XYZ file of C-alpha atoms in Angstrom:
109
model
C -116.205 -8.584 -142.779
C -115.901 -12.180 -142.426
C -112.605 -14.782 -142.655
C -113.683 -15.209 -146.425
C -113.747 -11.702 -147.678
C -110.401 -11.304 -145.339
C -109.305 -14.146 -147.359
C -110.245 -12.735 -151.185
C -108.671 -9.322 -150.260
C -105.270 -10.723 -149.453
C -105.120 -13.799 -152.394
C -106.786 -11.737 -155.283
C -103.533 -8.681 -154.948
C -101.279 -11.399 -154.091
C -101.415 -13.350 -157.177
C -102.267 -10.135 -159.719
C -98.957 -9.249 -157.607
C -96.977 -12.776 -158.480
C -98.463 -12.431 -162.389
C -96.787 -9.297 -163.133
C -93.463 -9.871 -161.744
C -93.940 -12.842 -163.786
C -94.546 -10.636 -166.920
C -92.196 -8.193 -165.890
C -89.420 -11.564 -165.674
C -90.588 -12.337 -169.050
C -89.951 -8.839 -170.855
C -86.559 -8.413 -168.528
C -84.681 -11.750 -168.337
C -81.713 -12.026 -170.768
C -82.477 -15.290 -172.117
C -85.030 -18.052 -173.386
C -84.464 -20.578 -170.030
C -84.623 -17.765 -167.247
C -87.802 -16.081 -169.287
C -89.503 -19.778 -169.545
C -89.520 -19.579 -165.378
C -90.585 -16.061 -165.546
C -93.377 -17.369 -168.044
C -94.539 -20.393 -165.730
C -93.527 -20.462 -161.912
C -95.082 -16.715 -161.135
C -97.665 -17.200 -163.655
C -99.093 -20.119 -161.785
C -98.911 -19.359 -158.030
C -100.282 -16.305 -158.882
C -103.108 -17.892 -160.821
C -103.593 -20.755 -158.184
C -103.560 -17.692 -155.699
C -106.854 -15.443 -157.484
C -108.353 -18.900 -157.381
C -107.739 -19.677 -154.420
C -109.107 -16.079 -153.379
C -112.196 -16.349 -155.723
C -113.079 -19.727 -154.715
C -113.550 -17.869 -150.930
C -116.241 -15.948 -152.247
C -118.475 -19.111 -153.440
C -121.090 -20.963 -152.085
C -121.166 -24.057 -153.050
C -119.551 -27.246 -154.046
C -120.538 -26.690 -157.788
C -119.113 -23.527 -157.883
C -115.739 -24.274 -156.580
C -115.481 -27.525 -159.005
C -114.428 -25.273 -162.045
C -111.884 -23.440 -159.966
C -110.383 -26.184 -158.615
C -109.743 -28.178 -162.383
C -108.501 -24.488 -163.922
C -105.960 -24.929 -161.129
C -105.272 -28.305 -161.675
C -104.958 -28.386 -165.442
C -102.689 -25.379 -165.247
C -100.641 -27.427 -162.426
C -100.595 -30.309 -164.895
C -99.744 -28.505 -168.189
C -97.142 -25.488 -167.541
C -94.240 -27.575 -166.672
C -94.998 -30.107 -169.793
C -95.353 -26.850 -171.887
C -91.967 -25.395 -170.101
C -90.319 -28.687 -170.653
C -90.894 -28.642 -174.654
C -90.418 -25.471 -175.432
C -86.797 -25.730 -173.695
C -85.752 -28.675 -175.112
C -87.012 -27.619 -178.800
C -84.583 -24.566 -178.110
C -81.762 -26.665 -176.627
C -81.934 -28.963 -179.798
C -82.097 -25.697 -181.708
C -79.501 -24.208 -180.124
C -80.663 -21.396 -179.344
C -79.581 -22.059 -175.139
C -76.225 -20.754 -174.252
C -73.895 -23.694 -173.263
C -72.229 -21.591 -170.813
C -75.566 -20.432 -168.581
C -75.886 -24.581 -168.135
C -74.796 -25.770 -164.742
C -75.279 -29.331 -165.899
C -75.984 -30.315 -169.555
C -77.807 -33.992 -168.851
C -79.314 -33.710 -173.163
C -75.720 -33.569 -174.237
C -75.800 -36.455 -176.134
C -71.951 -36.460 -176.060
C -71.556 -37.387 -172.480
């Protein structure tokens, strides 16, 4: 067994591991702000993590390059995505004033 297989058979259970607590936060979190980090921190380190663990098992350059912009597109888009859908529910007012440590879109001051 060589350092890459070692490699696959630790990161591939590691982030199927990290997605579903990430789907278990999601179906067990009270609310719309705690499941929105269920729904994107777990999600992607356990993504970047089976990438990281199939990208061990290929052989070249070419094959990584798809790997690499999944896990940079997902880097670039789940906090944007995370960041809308809160604030659409803040100014919809659907978020709990009283689960907000500081409220900096409270327009009142």
């Amino acid at each position: 067994m060589i350092l890459a297989d070692v490699l696959t058979a630790v990161l591939l259970p590691a982030g199927a591991v990290f997605s579903v607590l990430g789907a278990l936060g999601m179906a067990r979190f009270p609310d719309l702000l705690t499941r929105l980090h269920a729904a994107t921190k777990p999600q992607t380190i356990g993504l970047l993590l089976v990438l990281v663990g199939a990208a061990a098992q290929m052989e070249s350059v070419a094959d990584v390059t798809p790997l690499v912009l999944v896990g940079i597109f997902q880097l670039m888009t789940s906090p944007v995505i995370a960041q809308t859908v809160g604030a659409t529910a803040y100014r919809a007012g659907e978020v709990h004033p009283a689960f907000l440590v500081i409220d900096e879109s409270d327009e009142r001051g």
